[in-house]
PDB file of C-alpha atoms in Angstrom:
ATOM      1  CA  UNK N   1       0.071   0.052   0.170  1.00  0.00           C
ATOM      2  CA  UNK N   2       1.100   3.132   0.611  1.00  0.00           C
ATOM      3  CA  UNK N   3       3.048   5.726   2.504  1.00  0.00           C
ATOM      4  CA  UNK N   4       0.834   7.810   4.475  1.00  0.00           C
ATOM      5  CA  UNK N   5       3.776  10.472   5.475  1.00  0.00           C
ATOM      6  CA  UNK N   6       5.245   8.328   8.410  1.00  0.00           C
ATOM      7  CA  UNK N   7       9.324   7.457   7.982  1.00  0.00           C
ATOM      8  CA  UNK N   8       9.581   3.913   6.876  1.00  0.00           C
ATOM      9  CA  UNK N   9      11.609   1.888   9.271  1.00  0.00           C
ATOM     10  CA  UNK N  10      14.130  -0.331   7.962  1.00  0.00           C
ATOM     11  CA  UNK N  11      14.035  -4.473   8.338  1.00  0.00           C
ATOM     12  CA  UNK N  12      16.898  -3.834  11.279  1.00  0.00           C
ATOM     13  CA  UNK N  13      14.390  -1.708  12.950  1.00  0.00           C
ATOM     14  CA  UNK N  14      15.775   1.995  12.697  1.00  0.00           C
ATOM     15  CA  UNK N  15      14.688   4.617  11.426  1.00  0.00           C
ATOM     16  CA  UNK N  16      16.302   5.335   7.823  1.00  0.00           C
ATOM     17  CA  UNK N  17      17.890   8.663   6.926  1.00  0.00           C
ATOM     18  CA  UNK N  18      19.499   9.224  10.645  1.00  0.00           C
ATOM     19  CA  UNK N  19      22.776   8.273  11.243  1.00  0.00           C
ATOM     20  CA  UNK N  20      23.969   5.538  13.524  1.00  0.00           C
ATOM     21  CA  UNK N  21      25.383   5.876  16.709  1.00  0.00           C
ATOM     22  CA  UNK N  22      29.423   5.000  16.845  1.00  0.00           C
ATOM     23  CA  UNK N  23      31.093   4.472  19.389  1.00  0.00           C
ATOM     24  CA  UNK N  24      33.678   7.526  19.693  1.00  0.00           C
ATOM     25  CA  UNK N  25      36.804   6.323  21.228  1.00  0.00           C
ATOM     26  CA  UNK N  26      38.477   7.819  24.363  1.00  0.00           C
ATOM     27  CA  UNK N  27      40.813  10.925  23.312  1.00  0.00           C
ATOM     28  CA  UNK N  28      44.051   9.886  24.287  1.00  0.00           C
ATOM     29  CA  UNK N  29      47.076  12.420  24.410  1.00  0.00           C
ATOM     30  CA  UNK N  30      49.291  12.255  21.381  1.00  0.00           C
ATOM     31  CA  UNK N  31      52.523  10.187  22.354  1.00  0.00           C
ATOM     32  CA  UNK N  32      55.120  13.837  22.389  1.00  0.00           C
ATOM     33  CA  UNK N  33      52.762  15.140  25.116  1.00  0.00           C
ATOM     34  CA  UNK N  34      52.839  11.751  27.103  1.00  0.00           C
ATOM     35  CA  UNK N  35      56.583  11.546  26.742  1.00  0.00           C
ATOM     36  CA  UNK N  36      56.687  15.339  27.912  1.00  0.00           C
ATOM     37  CA  UNK N  37      54.330  14.853  31.360  1.00  0.00           C
ATOM     38  CA  UNK N  38      55.914  11.739  32.095  1.00  0.00           C
ATOM     39  CA  UNK N  39      59.901  13.025  31.531  1.00  0.00           C
ATOM     40  CA  UNK N  40      58.434  16.011  34.205  1.00  0.00           C
ATOM     41  CA  UNK N  41      56.749  13.864  36.200  1.00  0.00           C
ATOM     42  CA  UNK N  42      59.526  11.391  36.726  1.00  0.00           C
ATOM     43  CA  UNK N  43      62.202  14.489  36.822  1.00  0.00           C
ATOM     44  CA  UNK N  44      65.234  12.609  37.667  1.00  0.00           C
ATOM     45  CA  UNK N  45      68.544  14.802  38.208  1.00  0.00           C
ATOM     46  CA  UNK N  46      69.895  12.647  34.880  1.00  0.00           C
ATOM     47  CA  UNK N  47      66.633  12.353  33.269  1.00  0.00           C
ATOM     48  CA  UNK N  48      64.558   9.463  32.222  1.00  0.00           C
ATOM     49  CA  UNK N  49      64.872   5.895  30.526  1.00  0.00           C
ATOM     50  CA  UNK N  50      62.670   4.372  28.458  1.00  0.00           C
ATOM     51  CA  UNK N  51      61.949   1.686  30.458  1.00  0.00           C
ATOM     52  CA  UNK N  52      60.456   3.974  33.387  1.00  0.00           C
ATOM     53  CA  UNK N  53      58.455   6.750  30.667  1.00  0.00           C
ATOM     54  CA  UNK N  54      57.253   3.183  29.545  1.00  0.00           C
ATOM     55  CA  UNK N  55      55.623   2.672  32.756  1.00  0.00           C
ATOM     56  CA  UNK N  56      54.852   5.770  33.729  1.00  0.00           C
ATOM     57  CA  UNK N  57      52.631   5.750  30.658  1.00  0.00           C
ATOM     58  CA  UNK N  58      51.025   2.607  31.194  1.00  0.00           C
ATOM     59  CA  UNK N  59      50.184   3.746  34.934  1.00  0.00           C
ATOM     60  CA  UNK N  60      48.545   6.605  33.919  1.00  0.00           C
ATOM     61  CA  UNK N  61      46.630   5.247  30.946  1.00  0.00           C
ATOM     62  CA  UNK N  62      45.318   1.927  32.398  1.00  0.00           C
ATOM     63  CA  UNK N  63      43.219   1.518  29.740  1.00  0.00           C
ATOM     64  CA  UNK N  64      43.685   2.423  25.644  1.00  0.00           C
ATOM     65  CA  UNK N  65      47.144   1.880  25.193  1.00  0.00           C
ATOM     66  CA  UNK N  66      47.655   0.529  21.625  1.00  0.00           C
ATOM     67  CA  UNK N  67      49.362  -3.592  20.907  1.00  0.00           C
ATOM     68  CA  UNK N  68      52.272  -1.584  19.028  1.00  0.00           C
ATOM     69  CA  UNK N  69      52.568   0.525  22.618  1.00  0.00           C
ATOM     70  CA  UNK N  70      56.536  -0.619  22.757  1.00  0.00           C
ATOM     71  CA  UNK N  71      57.352   0.639  18.952  1.00  0.00           C
ATOM     72  CA  UNK N  72      55.202   3.594  19.142  1.00  0.00           C
ATOM     73  CA  UNK N  73      57.185   4.873  22.391  1.00  0.00           C
ATOM     74  CA  UNK N  74      60.507   3.789  20.504  1.00  0.00           C
ATOM     75  CA  UNK N  75      60.331   5.806  17.547  1.00  0.00           C
ATOM     76  CA  UNK N  76      58.496   9.187  19.342  1.00  0.00           C
ATOM     77  CA  UNK N  77      61.280   9.077  21.537  1.00  0.00           C
ATOM     78  CA  UNK N  78      64.183   8.505  18.612  1.00  0.00           C
ATOM     79  CA  UNK N  79      61.965  11.804  16.517  1.00  0.00           C
ATOM     80  CA  UNK N  80      62.142  13.729  19.654  1.00  0.00           C
ATOM     81  CA  UNK N  81      65.585  13.510  20.181  1.00  0.00           C
ATOM     82  CA  UNK N  82      66.582  13.870  16.669  1.00  0.00           C
ATOM     83  CA  UNK N  83      63.910  17.093  16.603  1.00  0.00           C
ATOM     84  CA  UNK N  84      65.927  18.707  19.505  1.00  0.00           C
ATOM     85  CA  UNK N  85      62.783  18.211  21.686  1.00  0.00           C
ATOM     86  CA  UNK N  86      64.467  15.701  23.909  1.00  0.00           C
ATOM     87  CA  UNK N  87      68.075  15.396  24.598  1.00  0.00           C
ATOM     88  CA  UNK N  88      69.312  11.725  24.910  1.00  0.00           C
ATOM     89  CA  UNK N  89      72.718  11.291  27.187  1.00  0.00           C
ATOM     90  CA  UNK N  90      73.741   7.221  28.848  1.00  0.00           C
ATOM     91  CA  UNK N  91      70.277   6.068  27.711  1.00  0.00           C
ATOM     92  CA  UNK N  92      68.632   8.885  29.846  1.00  0.00           C
ATOM     93  CA  UNK N  93      65.891  11.166  27.959  1.00  0.00           C
ATOM     94  CA  UNK N  94      65.118  14.611  29.692  1.00  0.00           C
ATOM     95  CA  UNK N  95      63.907  17.990  28.455  1.00  0.00           C
ATOM     96  CA  UNK N  96      66.111  20.574  26.744  1.00  0.00           C
ATOM     97  CA  UNK N  97      67.272  23.411  29.756  1.00  0.00           C
ATOM     98  CA  UNK N  98      66.082  26.804  28.356  1.00  0.00           C
ATOM     99  CA  UNK N  99      68.822  29.200  28.308  1.00  0.00           C
ATOM    100  CA  UNK N 100      67.527  32.612  29.050  1.00  0.00           C
ATOM    101  CA  UNK N 101      68.923  35.675  26.951  1.00  0.00           C
ATOM    102  CA  UNK N 102      70.931  38.518  28.672  1.00  0.00           C
ATOM    103  CA  UNK N 103      68.515  41.995  29.967  1.00  0.00           C
ATOM    104  CA  UNK N 104      64.857  42.217  31.091  1.00  0.00           C
ATOM    105  CA  UNK N 105      62.520  39.462  29.530  1.00  0.00           C
ATOM    106  CA  UNK N 106      60.134  41.084  27.232  1.00  0.00           C
ATOM    107  CA  UNK N 107      56.824  41.828  28.476  1.00  0.00           C
ATOM    108  CA  UNK N 108      53.986  38.904  27.254  1.00  0.00           C
ATOM    109  CA  UNK N 109      52.164  40.871  24.462  1.00  0.00           C
ATOM    110  CA  UNK N 110      48.018  39.989  24.358  1.00  0.00           C
ATOM    111  CA  UNK N 111      48.034  39.087  20.443  1.00  0.00           C
ATOM    112  CA  UNK N 112      44.286  41.473  19.984  1.00  0.00           C
ATOM    113  CA  UNK N 113      45.945  44.914  21.484  1.00  0.00           C
ATOM    114  CA  UNK N 114      48.382  47.034  19.410  1.00  0.00           C
ATOM    115  CA  UNK N 115      51.698  46.921  20.375  1.00  0.00           C
ATOM    116  CA  UNK N 116      54.052  50.548  21.064  1.00  0.00           C
ATOM    117  CA  UNK N 117      55.053  50.472  17.268  1.00  0.00           C
ATOM    118  CA  UNK N 118      55.141  53.856  16.103  1.00  0.00           C
ATOM    119  CA  UNK N 119      54.426  55.059  12.643  1.00  0.00           C
ATOM    120  CA  UNK N 120      55.696  57.988  10.608  1.00  0.00           C
ATOM    121  CA  UNK N 121      51.949  59.565  11.320  1.00  0.00           C
ATOM    122  CA  UNK N 122      52.479  59.991  14.861  1.00  0.00           C
ATOM    123  CA  UNK N 123      54.275  62.651  15.171  1.00  0.00           C
ATOM    124  CA  UNK N 124      57.697  63.988  15.754  1.00  0.00           C
ATOM    125  CA  UNK N 125      59.997  61.575  18.726  1.00  0.00           C
ATOM    126  CA  UNK N 126      60.794  63.031  21.421  1.00  0.00           C
ATOM    127  CA  UNK N 127      63.824  63.908  22.091  1.00  0.00           C
ATOM    128  CA  UNK N 128      65.898  62.463  24.998  1.00  0.00           C
ATOM    129  CA  UNK N 129      66.794  63.652  28.653  1.00  0.00           C
ATOM    130  CA  UNK N 130      64.609  65.478  30.853  1.00  0.00           C
ATOM    131  CA  UNK N 131      62.739  67.715  29.423  1.00  0.00           C
ATOM    132  CA  UNK N 132      63.723  71.608  29.775  1.00  0.00           C
ATOM    133  CA  UNK N 133      61.557  74.269  32.505  1.00  0.00           C
ATOM    134  CA  UNK N 134      58.847  76.442  30.947  1.00  0.00           C
ATOM    135  CA  UNK N 135      59.885  79.516  31.010  1.00  0.00           C
ATOM    136  CA  UNK N 136      58.346  82.737  32.014  1.00  0.00           C
ATOM    137  CA  UNK N 137      57.924  85.056  29.338  1.00  0.00           C
ATOM    138  CA  UNK N 138      57.944  88.303  31.317  1.00  0.00           C
ATOM    139  CA  UNK N 139      60.968  87.136  32.948  1.00  0.00           C
ATOM    140  CA  UNK N 140      64.307  89.227  31.402  1.00  0.00           C
ATOM    141  CA  UNK N 141      66.530  87.323  28.631  1.00  0.00           C
ATOM    142  CA  UNK N 142      69.219  85.732  30.357  1.00  0.00           C
ATOM    143  CA  UNK N 143      73.252  86.386  28.645  1.00  0.00           C
ATOM    144  CA  UNK N 144      74.553  83.897  27.679  1.00  0.00           C
ATOM    145  CA  UNK N 145      77.908  83.386  29.718  1.00  0.00           C
ATOM    146  CA  UNK N 146      80.971  81.354  28.000  1.00  0.00           C
ATOM    147  CA  UNK N 147      81.653  78.034  29.322  1.00  0.00           C
ATOM    148  CA  UNK N 148      84.193  77.178  32.345  1.00  0.00           C
ATOM    149  CA  UNK N 149      86.177  79.183  34.987  1.00  0.00           C
ATOM    150  CA  UNK N 150      86.297  83.132  34.723  1.00  0.00           C
ATOM    151  CA  UNK N 151      89.876  84.666  34.173  1.00  0.00           C
ATOM    152  CA  UNK N 152      91.537  86.378  36.834  1.00  0.00           C
ATOM    153  CA  UNK N 153      91.290  89.925  36.991  1.00  0.00           C
ATOM    154  CA  UNK N 154      94.857  92.069  36.199  1.00  0.00           C
ATOM    155  CA  UNK N 155      95.181  93.589  39.583  1.00  0.00           C
ATOM    156  CA  UNK N 156      94.275  90.258  41.496  1.00  0.00           C
ATOM    157  CA  UNK N 157      91.020  90.757  42.508  1.00  0.00           C
ATOM    158  CA  UNK N 158      91.912  93.895  44.909  1.00  0.00           C
ATOM    159  CA  UNK N 159      89.834  96.645  45.189  1.00  0.00           C
ATOM    160  CA  UNK N 160      92.529  99.426  45.043  1.00  0.00           C
ATOM    161  CA  UNK N 161      94.458  99.325  41.921  1.00  0.00           C
ATOM    162  CA  UNK N 162      98.147  99.205  42.466  1.00  0.00           C
ATOM    163  CA  UNK N 163     100.735  99.148  40.116  1.00  0.00           C
ATOM    164  CA  UNK N 164     102.783  96.579  41.881  1.00  0.00           C
ATOM    165  CA  UNK N 165     101.871  92.608  41.011  1.00  0.00           C
ATOM    166  CA  UNK N 166     100.687  90.772  43.702  1.00  0.00           C
ATOM    167  CA  UNK N 167     103.275  87.554  44.463  1.00  0.00           C
ATOM    168  CA  UNK N 168     102.601  84.035  45.216  1.00  0.00           C
ATOM    169  CA  UNK N 169     102.348  82.553  48.282  1.00  0.00           C
ATOM    170  CA  UNK N 170     102.909  83.453  52.121  1.00  0.00           C
ATOM    171  CA  UNK N 171     104.639  87.008  52.087  1.00  0.00           C
ATOM    172  CA  UNK N 172     107.775  87.711  53.814  1.00  0.00           C
ATOM    173  CA  UNK N 173     107.757  88.009  57.420  1.00  0.00           C
ATOM    174  CA  UNK N 174     108.992  91.903  57.795  1.00  0.00           C
ATOM    175  CA  UNK N 175     112.253  92.091  60.326  1.00  0.00           C
ATOM    176  CA  UNK N 176     113.427  95.162  61.916  1.00  0.00           C
ATOM    177  CA  UNK N 177     116.389  97.328  60.872  1.00  0.00           C
ATOM    178  CA  UNK N 178     119.432  96.641  63.408  1.00  0.00           C
ATOM    179  CA  UNK N 179     119.701  99.560  65.036  1.00  0.00           C
ATOM    180  CA  UNK N 180     123.579 101.166  65.675  1.00  0.00           C
ATOM    181  CA  UNK N 181     125.362 100.181  68.137  1.00  0.00           C
ATOM    182  CA  UNK N 182     128.510 101.686  69.224  1.00  0.00           C
ATOM    183  CA  UNK N 183     131.517  99.425  69.451  1.00  0.00           C
ATOM    184  CA  UNK N 184     134.659 100.965  70.455  1.00  0.00           C
TER     185      UNK N 184
END
């Protein structure tokens, strides 16, 4: 007979047109993330061995490990050590040391916020140093003086001009003249 507008059922009992639900596998972190987490957690002074990393991954993920876990771990450790993500010394894997550069580290930037970059439309650059003090327009104009110590005056700075030059140092002691004594 004719369909009266209802959805037709398939022989299995599901409604046609609806997708069949598939079991979603549990999301496992990638092997490089698991390896980095294991090395950071174990964190020995010399690093971690391959067996210790494998045991840590198996303990943290009790279910859901692939059957070829050992070969996957080996290939990821080899590729990570060759790319520089891990250091491999004496059968121990460790995270590389991060060397800091000299000076103060830069401030973290927010991706949407514009940086302090200057454009030519911002105007002239500010000069270096301390800005000058504001000047009073009603103040008298300053007379420019030469730099350095002023030269000595000709007469040694005394108020009365004398024809005699001042000598350097301490003046000599004035001695009284000898009185004539008569010896006969």
